[in-house]
């Protein structure tokens, strides 16, 4: 497994899995890609995986990572990623496989399972050995007396270790026994490929569908090196961080709007209160209508970095 | 606009300097500006009480006393502000004290400008709620300033310590401070000294407000030291200077009027029948049906023609909700400061904070609204709200500890409403109109599983 420091770039472009054609959720399964994206491209996403035993878990979630549609779109537009219809690709790839290939995949998984079980058993044995050694150094006579007086068939496993400890030459025989023993663990691969073959890179990748105004604002803020996480919990579209959210509080609660959209006064009041109540700015932004303002606006757009997005911050006075 | 100002305003509670706190329960005993005549209590062992009840009953049967005031309160509609103004002092007091209707045009809620003005001139010693709030805000500001100063001092201390240790060790490792100096081009000490001198100065002098700077359009800046003195007096430290003594002799004219929202005004005029609303230009009384249509017209921007009014006018939705909650005994006040349509108070804003925040939403459940594709799209556009909006409003309400109530007003099809008549003063059954609507309430609360487990 590669080191998770985000230095090693994944093979570009990497696939982003869309759950199915109808479900527009974009998932990443590879932890290396996720750390690399976070470190180098300010892409956060949301970890959504729970432990299978604790489905009601709602903190410390793990893989997979769900990307916001805007994030997925940005990655595809930058040529870093391409979307893959997970359901289609999976069924197609499975159908194209011959029985022997599937069998070999299964055998691989089985081998991995045995490997894991063996590792676990080894570590268990080591623990037992160390514990016994400790006991032994405390009261050597008692332990050896016990083992000598214990012809208990129920303690078969323990007996092997005890004899091992007492009698080093029998080590090989115990290992042979343990090699037969372990029941393979069931392995659930965290990535879809491998074991499946990687989906082909399409020549013209499909762009994830996004709301144009919110995507423009997202791209604008992302370009300014902000970290952007979904803000639905806080009552806005995006919460905008000046650096990694692990180190910084968010500075802005962002909402996107069309340039000519009528905004209810009550919404402005609510947004202002919401932001100022938690010492943040409520930011509203949209793409400036270029046609109306003519040449002047275009110059501004050039200076703006080409996105043409203008943002405004609203604060509530007297709080 | 204020034409009928009372020469000698009668304020029974705040007449005396440093009068005791008004008995709020007694002052706001009536939920509406109406008088009720209950029968006297029945005392079983006292036969006279039965007689008393019989007498009262018969008397009220023969000559029923009016629960309404002798003459209806007068008000006029202001199309510029889309509100209804009440300028008569006694009407203002009656409307505020029983039912908490309206808001003072120069105050936060209770019309208290006159009291504040008197207090500013040293005539009255009672505190108004605005002053309490201002005091609270000043305290908060001071607290924050103190906290910032302490933090600064701690940093100073730390820097001095670091400097000492650096001098003792004699090494020249670039510290954060050294970098800061390099960036700013000036030593931190001088900055710290200037800050310290400011801090030392502050407690010695009474806080003087900064001189008001007026920037003129041509860019010239004028300083008004005289206004500083004025604002100092305004700050709550009345000093009988020459300037202040002079206007004391003349009685103060009340510059304030009561503003009613269209819903409040219509409830008083139609629901209770104690308010007469006049046209500001002609001073003619506006009849209830035409008032109804006038308010509906004015709930759009720009103004709409009467013939183009719709069954889901903003005024209609708001009035129906207002009437609904007033009928259930709540004190309903506008809630724009909390990003909602109405706030519900149990007894009134002077007794407790609002418990519920009400948002009015139209609901198009009737078959008619799904009749055609265009209608369906239009109604969806009108009733559509985003999840972000809902979370935003809900968070704002939980910050101020109110429960959010979504009120859905079921919009009837236009055919279910009484037909519109082109004649302005034609009799129109508003009751029949309002009966076509239905109100549903939905209370919303942010539920966090981790916090609500036990």
PDB file of N, CA, C and O in Angstrom, chain A residues 58-59 211 231-237 255 264-267 269-271 273-274 277-279 282 316 318-319, chain B residues 137 140 144 147 335-341 385-389 391-393 395-396 399-400 446 449-450 453:
ATOM      1  N   UNK A  58     -22.651   8.169  12.950  1.00  0.00           N
ATOM      2  CA  UNK A  58     -22.722   9.439  12.229  1.00  0.00           C
ATOM      3  C   UNK A  58     -21.531  10.343  12.490  1.00  0.00           C
ATOM      4  O   UNK A  58     -21.527  11.492  12.093  1.00  0.00           O
ATOM      5  N   UNK A  59     -20.523   9.833  13.166  1.00  0.00           N
ATOM      6  CA  UNK A  59     -19.264  10.586  13.273  1.00  0.00           C
ATOM      7  C   UNK A  59     -18.133   9.658  12.862  1.00  0.00           C
ATOM      8  O   UNK A  59     -18.311   8.433  12.844  1.00  0.00           O
ATOM      9  N   UNK A 211     -25.840  22.960 -11.091  1.00  0.00           N
ATOM     10  CA  UNK A 211     -26.550  24.225 -11.222  1.00  0.00           C
ATOM     11  C   UNK A 211     -25.541  25.268 -11.686  1.00  0.00           C
ATOM     12  O   UNK A 211     -24.526  25.470 -11.025  1.00  0.00           O
ATOM     13  N   UNK A 231     -22.484  23.165   2.653  1.00  0.00           N
ATOM     14  CA  UNK A 231     -22.888  23.922   3.831  1.00  0.00           C
ATOM     15  C   UNK A 231     -24.335  23.711   4.237  1.00  0.00           C
ATOM     16  O   UNK A 231     -24.882  24.520   4.978  1.00  0.00           O
ATOM     17  N   UNK A 232     -24.933  22.624   3.769  1.00  0.00           N
ATOM     18  CA  UNK A 232     -26.363  22.441   4.054  1.00  0.00           C
ATOM     19  C   UNK A 232     -26.623  22.415   5.556  1.00  0.00           C
ATOM     20  O   UNK A 232     -27.629  22.916   6.025  1.00  0.00           O
ATOM     21  N   UNK A 233     -25.692  21.885   6.326  1.00  0.00           N
ATOM     22  CA  UNK A 233     -25.871  21.847   7.776  1.00  0.00           C
ATOM     23  C   UNK A 233     -25.938  23.255   8.356  1.00  0.00           C
ATOM     24  O   UNK A 233     -26.535  23.489   9.398  1.00  0.00           O
ATOM     25  N   UNK A 234     -25.252  24.191   7.704  1.00  0.00           N
ATOM     26  CA  UNK A 234     -25.183  25.541   8.241  1.00  0.00           C
ATOM     27  C   UNK A 234     -26.155  26.479   7.550  1.00  0.00           C
ATOM     28  O   UNK A 234     -26.124  27.676   7.785  1.00  0.00           O
ATOM     29  N   UNK A 235     -26.980  25.955   6.677  1.00  0.00           N
ATOM     30  CA  UNK A 235     -27.975  26.798   6.035  1.00  0.00           C
ATOM     31  C   UNK A 235     -27.451  27.580   4.856  1.00  0.00           C
ATOM     32  O   UNK A 235     -27.959  28.641   4.545  1.00  0.00           O
ATOM     33  N   UNK A 236     -26.407  27.084   4.209  1.00  0.00           N
ATOM     34  CA  UNK A 236     -25.920  27.745   3.010  1.00  0.00           C
ATOM     35  C   UNK A 236     -25.475  26.678   2.026  1.00  0.00           C
ATOM     36  O   UNK A 236     -25.455  25.502   2.353  1.00  0.00           O
ATOM     37  N   UNK A 237     -25.098  27.111   0.823  1.00  0.00           N
ATOM     38  CA  UNK A 237     -24.677  26.122  -0.166  1.00  0.00           C
ATOM     39  C   UNK A 237     -23.272  25.603   0.120  1.00  0.00           C
ATOM     40  O   UNK A 237     -23.034  24.408   0.089  1.00  0.00           O
ATOM     41  N   UNK A 255     -23.745  31.550  -0.701  1.00  0.00           N
ATOM     42  CA  UNK A 255     -24.966  31.217  -1.435  1.00  0.00           C
ATOM     43  C   UNK A 255     -24.769  31.764  -2.848  1.00  0.00           C
ATOM     44  O   UNK A 255     -24.221  32.833  -3.025  1.00  0.00           O
ATOM     45  N   UNK A 264     -35.419  37.702  -1.851  1.00  0.00           N
ATOM     46  CA  UNK A 264     -36.357  38.140  -0.831  1.00  0.00           C
ATOM     47  C   UNK A 264     -35.591  38.848   0.282  1.00  0.00           C
ATOM     48  O   UNK A 264     -34.533  38.385   0.710  1.00  0.00           O
ATOM     49  N   UNK A 265     -36.147  39.961   0.728  1.00  0.00           N
ATOM     50  CA  UNK A 265     -35.485  40.718   1.793  1.00  0.00           C
ATOM     51  C   UNK A 265     -35.311  39.862   3.046  1.00  0.00           C
ATOM     52  O   UNK A 265     -34.295  39.928   3.731  1.00  0.00           O
ATOM     53  N   UNK A 266     -36.322  39.040   3.316  1.00  0.00           N
ATOM     54  CA  UNK A 266     -36.236  38.178   4.499  1.00  0.00           C
ATOM     55  C   UNK A 266     -35.032  37.246   4.410  1.00  0.00           C
ATOM     56  O   UNK A 266     -34.414  36.937   5.422  1.00  0.00           O
ATOM     57  N   UNK A 267     -34.689  36.806   3.182  1.00  0.00           N
ATOM     58  CA  UNK A 267     -33.540  35.918   3.026  1.00  0.00           C
ATOM     59  C   UNK A 267     -32.244  36.645   3.358  1.00  0.00           C
ATOM     60  O   UNK A 267     -31.341  36.065   3.950  1.00  0.00           O
ATOM     61  N   UNK A 269     -31.983  39.151   5.458  1.00  0.00           N
ATOM     62  CA  UNK A 269     -31.960  39.304   6.911  1.00  0.00           C
ATOM     63  C   UNK A 269     -31.506  37.992   7.553  1.00  0.00           C
ATOM     64  O   UNK A 269     -30.621  37.965   8.413  1.00  0.00           O
ATOM     65  N   UNK A 270     -32.112  36.900   7.094  1.00  0.00           N
ATOM     66  CA  UNK A 270     -31.788  35.588   7.668  1.00  0.00           C
ATOM     67  C   UNK A 270     -30.327  35.238   7.443  1.00  0.00           C
ATOM     68  O   UNK A 270     -29.647  34.812   8.381  1.00  0.00           O
ATOM     69  N   UNK A 271     -29.844  35.459   6.225  1.00  0.00           N
ATOM     70  CA  UNK A 271     -28.454  35.143   5.935  1.00  0.00           C
ATOM     71  C   UNK A 271     -27.499  35.989   6.773  1.00  0.00           C
ATOM     72  O   UNK A 271     -26.543  35.470   7.339  1.00  0.00           O
ATOM     73  N   UNK A 273     -28.049  37.405   9.657  1.00  0.00           N
ATOM     74  CA  UNK A 273     -28.089  36.955  11.054  1.00  0.00           C
ATOM     75  C   UNK A 273     -27.344  35.651  11.223  1.00  0.00           C
ATOM     76  O   UNK A 273     -26.624  35.453  12.191  1.00  0.00           O
ATOM     77  N   UNK A 274     -27.560  34.758  10.262  1.00  0.00           N
ATOM     78  CA  UNK A 274     -26.938  33.436  10.348  1.00  0.00           C
ATOM     79  C   UNK A 274     -25.420  33.564  10.390  1.00  0.00           C
ATOM     80  O   UNK A 274     -24.761  32.977  11.241  1.00  0.00           O
ATOM     81  N   UNK A 277     -24.078  35.666  13.504  1.00  0.00           N
ATOM     82  CA  UNK A 277     -24.263  34.925  14.753  1.00  0.00           C
ATOM     83  C   UNK A 277     -23.130  33.967  15.043  1.00  0.00           C
ATOM     84  O   UNK A 277     -22.875  33.648  16.208  1.00  0.00           O
ATOM     85  N   UNK A 278     -22.450  33.501  14.001  1.00  0.00           N
ATOM     86  CA  UNK A 278     -21.334  32.581  14.216  1.00  0.00           C
ATOM     87  C   UNK A 278     -20.015  33.185  13.722  1.00  0.00           C
ATOM     88  O   UNK A 278     -19.081  32.477  13.404  1.00  0.00           O
ATOM     89  N   UNK A 279     -19.979  34.533  13.670  1.00  0.00           N
ATOM     90  CA  UNK A 279     -18.775  35.284  13.316  1.00  0.00           C
ATOM     91  C   UNK A 279     -18.247  34.903  11.936  1.00  0.00           C
ATOM     92  O   UNK A 279     -17.055  34.701  11.755  1.00  0.00           O
ATOM     93  N   UNK A 282     -21.756  36.187   5.515  1.00  0.00           N
ATOM     94  CA  UNK A 282     -22.698  35.522   4.602  1.00  0.00           C
ATOM     95  C   UNK A 282     -22.405  36.061   3.217  1.00  0.00           C
ATOM     96  O   UNK A 282     -22.562  37.259   2.973  1.00  0.00           O
ATOM     97  N   UNK A 316     -24.863  41.460   9.720  1.00  0.00           N
ATOM     98  CA  UNK A 316     -25.999  41.994  10.462  1.00  0.00           C
ATOM     99  C   UNK A 316     -25.458  42.934  11.517  1.00  0.00           C
ATOM    100  O   UNK A 316     -24.658  42.531  12.365  1.00  0.00           O
ATOM    101  N   UNK A 318     -25.548  45.455  14.827  1.00  0.00           N
ATOM    102  CA  UNK A 318     -26.240  45.518  16.115  1.00  0.00           C
ATOM    103  C   UNK A 318     -26.507  44.185  16.752  1.00  0.00           C
ATOM    104  O   UNK A 318     -27.548  43.984  17.360  1.00  0.00           O
ATOM    105  N   UNK A 319     -25.578  43.254  16.579  1.00  0.00           N
ATOM    106  CA  UNK A 319     -25.793  41.953  17.258  1.00  0.00           C
ATOM    107  C   UNK A 319     -24.719  41.755  18.302  1.00  0.00           C
ATOM    108  O   UNK A 319     -23.629  42.238  18.184  1.00  0.00           O
TER     109      UNK A 319
ATOM    110  N   UNK B 137     -25.660  46.871  24.866  1.00  0.00           N
ATOM    111  CA  UNK B 137     -24.711  46.822  23.761  1.00  0.00           C
ATOM    112  C   UNK B 137     -23.392  47.473  24.138  1.00  0.00           C
ATOM    113  O   UNK B 137     -22.319  47.000  23.791  1.00  0.00           O
ATOM    114  N   UNK B 140     -21.504  45.191  26.316  1.00  0.00           N
ATOM    115  CA  UNK B 140     -20.921  44.097  25.542  1.00  0.00           C
ATOM    116  C   UNK B 140     -19.668  44.579  24.825  1.00  0.00           C
ATOM    117  O   UNK B 140     -18.655  43.911  24.781  1.00  0.00           O
ATOM    118  N   UNK B 144     -15.859  43.253  25.286  1.00  0.00           N
ATOM    119  CA  UNK B 144     -15.020  42.760  24.197  1.00  0.00           C
ATOM    120  C   UNK B 144     -13.702  43.529  24.138  1.00  0.00           C
ATOM    121  O   UNK B 144     -12.654  42.955  23.888  1.00  0.00           O
ATOM    122  N   UNK B 147     -11.512  42.335  26.870  1.00  0.00           N
ATOM    123  CA  UNK B 147     -10.976  41.014  26.564  1.00  0.00           C
ATOM    124  C   UNK B 147      -9.823  41.141  25.567  1.00  0.00           C
ATOM    125  O   UNK B 147      -8.768  40.525  25.732  1.00  0.00           O
ATOM    126  N   UNK B 335     -42.092  39.825  12.141  1.00  0.00           N
ATOM    127  CA  UNK B 335     -40.850  39.170  12.556  1.00  0.00           C
ATOM    128  C   UNK B 335     -39.711  39.349  11.580  1.00  0.00           C
ATOM    129  O   UNK B 335     -38.859  38.477  11.486  1.00  0.00           O
ATOM    130  N   UNK B 336     -39.689  40.476  10.886  1.00  0.00           N
ATOM    131  CA  UNK B 336     -38.668  40.627   9.837  1.00  0.00           C
ATOM    132  C   UNK B 336     -37.266  40.559  10.406  1.00  0.00           C
ATOM    133  O   UNK B 336     -36.348  40.065   9.769  1.00  0.00           O
ATOM    134  N   UNK B 337     -37.078  40.989  11.661  1.00  0.00           N
ATOM    135  CA  UNK B 337     -35.714  40.991  12.205  1.00  0.00           C
ATOM    136  C   UNK B 337     -35.198  39.589  12.444  1.00  0.00           C
ATOM    137  O   UNK B 337     -34.002  39.393  12.633  1.00  0.00           O
ATOM    138  N   UNK B 338     -36.093  38.609  12.489  1.00  0.00           N
ATOM    139  CA  UNK B 338     -35.645  37.225  12.616  1.00  0.00           C
ATOM    140  C   UNK B 338     -35.889  36.445  11.321  1.00  0.00           C
ATOM    141  O   UNK B 338     -35.952  35.221  11.336  1.00  0.00           O
ATOM    142  N   UNK B 339     -36.060  37.160  10.225  1.00  0.00           N
ATOM    143  CA  UNK B 339     -36.212  36.548   8.903  1.00  0.00           C
ATOM    144  C   UNK B 339     -37.453  35.675   8.805  1.00  0.00           C
ATOM    145  O   UNK B 339     -37.463  34.674   8.098  1.00  0.00           O
ATOM    146  N   UNK B 340     -38.506  36.029   9.541  1.00  0.00           N
ATOM    147  CA  UNK B 340     -39.769  35.298   9.423  1.00  0.00           C
ATOM    148  C   UNK B 340     -40.895  36.300   9.206  1.00  0.00           C
ATOM    149  O   UNK B 340     -40.686  37.512   9.263  1.00  0.00           O
ATOM    150  N   UNK B 341     -42.099  35.800   8.970  1.00  0.00           N
ATOM    151  CA  UNK B 341     -43.217  36.688   8.699  1.00  0.00           C
ATOM    152  C   UNK B 341     -43.848  37.225   9.983  1.00  0.00           C
ATOM    153  O   UNK B 341     -44.115  38.397  10.108  1.00  0.00           O
ATOM    154  N   UNK B 385     -39.191  26.473  -2.183  1.00  0.00           N
ATOM    155  CA  UNK B 385     -38.140  27.035  -1.338  1.00  0.00           C
ATOM    156  C   UNK B 385     -37.016  26.011  -1.290  1.00  0.00           C
ATOM    157  O   UNK B 385     -37.270  24.811  -1.359  1.00  0.00           O
ATOM    158  N   UNK B 386     -35.809  26.488  -1.144  1.00  0.00           N
ATOM    159  CA  UNK B 386     -34.687  25.546  -1.145  1.00  0.00           C
ATOM    160  C   UNK B 386     -34.444  25.007   0.263  1.00  0.00           C
ATOM    161  O   UNK B 386     -34.870  25.605   1.250  1.00  0.00           O
ATOM    162  N   UNK B 387     -33.762  23.883   0.339  1.00  0.00           N
ATOM    163  CA  UNK B 387     -33.387  23.327   1.646  1.00  0.00           C
ATOM    164  C   UNK B 387     -32.429  24.261   2.358  1.00  0.00           C
ATOM    165  O   UNK B 387     -32.436  24.355   3.579  1.00  0.00           O
ATOM    166  N   UNK B 388     -31.602  24.951   1.573  1.00  0.00           N
ATOM    167  CA  UNK B 388     -30.652  25.874   2.199  1.00  0.00           C
ATOM    168  C   UNK B 388     -31.410  26.956   2.941  1.00  0.00           C
ATOM    169  O   UNK B 388     -31.051  27.317   4.062  1.00  0.00           O
ATOM    170  N   UNK B 389     -32.433  27.443   2.304  1.00  0.00           N
ATOM    171  CA  UNK B 389     -33.249  28.490   2.927  1.00  0.00           C
ATOM    172  C   UNK B 389     -33.836  27.970   4.238  1.00  0.00           C
ATOM    173  O   UNK B 389     -33.796  28.639   5.276  1.00  0.00           O
ATOM    174  N   UNK B 391     -32.852  25.496   6.190  1.00  0.00           N
ATOM    175  CA  UNK B 391     -31.832  25.311   7.227  1.00  0.00           C
ATOM    176  C   UNK B 391     -31.358  26.645   7.765  1.00  0.00           C
ATOM    177  O   UNK B 391     -31.112  26.788   8.963  1.00  0.00           O
ATOM    178  N   UNK B 392     -31.244  27.611   6.863  1.00  0.00           N
ATOM    179  CA  UNK B 392     -30.810  28.948   7.268  1.00  0.00           C
ATOM    180  C   UNK B 392     -31.796  29.543   8.274  1.00  0.00           C
ATOM    181  O   UNK B 392     -31.412  29.955   9.361  1.00  0.00           O
ATOM    182  N   UNK B 393     -33.064  29.537   7.921  1.00  0.00           N
ATOM    183  CA  UNK B 393     -34.084  30.124   8.798  1.00  0.00           C
ATOM    184  C   UNK B 393     -34.149  29.344  10.114  1.00  0.00           C
ATOM    185  O   UNK B 393     -34.225  29.925  11.196  1.00  0.00           O
ATOM    186  N   UNK B 395     -31.801  27.672  11.571  1.00  0.00           N
ATOM    187  CA  UNK B 395     -30.631  27.956  12.400  1.00  0.00           C
ATOM    188  C   UNK B 395     -30.772  29.303  13.082  1.00  0.00           C
ATOM    189  O   UNK B 395     -30.428  29.457  14.247  1.00  0.00           O
ATOM    190  N   UNK B 396     -31.263  30.294  12.309  1.00  0.00           N
ATOM    191  CA  UNK B 396     -31.444  31.625  12.891  1.00  0.00           C
ATOM    192  C   UNK B 396     -32.410  31.535  14.066  1.00  0.00           C
ATOM    193  O   UNK B 396     -32.191  32.122  15.121  1.00  0.00           O
ATOM    194  N   UNK B 399     -30.804  29.960  17.063  1.00  0.00           N
ATOM    195  CA  UNK B 399     -29.881  30.887  17.727  1.00  0.00           C
ATOM    196  C   UNK B 399     -30.611  31.764  18.740  1.00  0.00           C
ATOM    197  O   UNK B 399     -30.055  32.112  19.763  1.00  0.00           O
ATOM    198  N   UNK B 400     -31.862  32.120  18.433  1.00  0.00           N
ATOM    199  CA  UNK B 400     -32.613  33.001  19.334  1.00  0.00           C
ATOM    200  C   UNK B 400     -33.676  32.224  20.113  1.00  0.00           C
ATOM    201  O   UNK B 400     -34.581  32.814  20.691  1.00  0.00           O
ATOM    202  N   UNK B 446     -34.748  21.516  14.861  1.00  0.00           N
ATOM    203  CA  UNK B 446     -33.516  20.849  14.471  1.00  0.00           C
ATOM    204  C   UNK B 446     -33.229  19.785  15.515  1.00  0.00           C
ATOM    205  O   UNK B 446     -33.138  20.073  16.701  1.00  0.00           O
ATOM    206  N   UNK B 449     -29.278  13.860  16.938  1.00  0.00           N
ATOM    207  CA  UNK B 449     -29.402  12.600  17.675  1.00  0.00           C
ATOM    208  C   UNK B 449     -28.438  12.502  18.850  1.00  0.00           C
ATOM    209  O   UNK B 449     -28.788  11.971  19.901  1.00  0.00           O
ATOM    210  N   UNK B 450     -27.237  13.038  18.698  1.00  0.00           N
ATOM    211  CA  UNK B 450     -26.273  12.900  19.783  1.00  0.00           C
ATOM    212  C   UNK B 450     -26.675  13.681  21.024  1.00  0.00           C
ATOM    213  O   UNK B 450     -26.380  13.288  22.140  1.00  0.00           O
ATOM    214  N   UNK B 453     -30.311  12.351  22.991  1.00  0.00           N
ATOM    215  CA  UNK B 453     -30.459  10.931  23.282  1.00  0.00           C
ATOM    216  C   UNK B 453     -31.138  10.713  24.625  1.00  0.00           C
ATOM    217  O   UNK B 453     -32.008   9.886  24.754  1.00  0.00           O
TER     218      UNK B 453
END
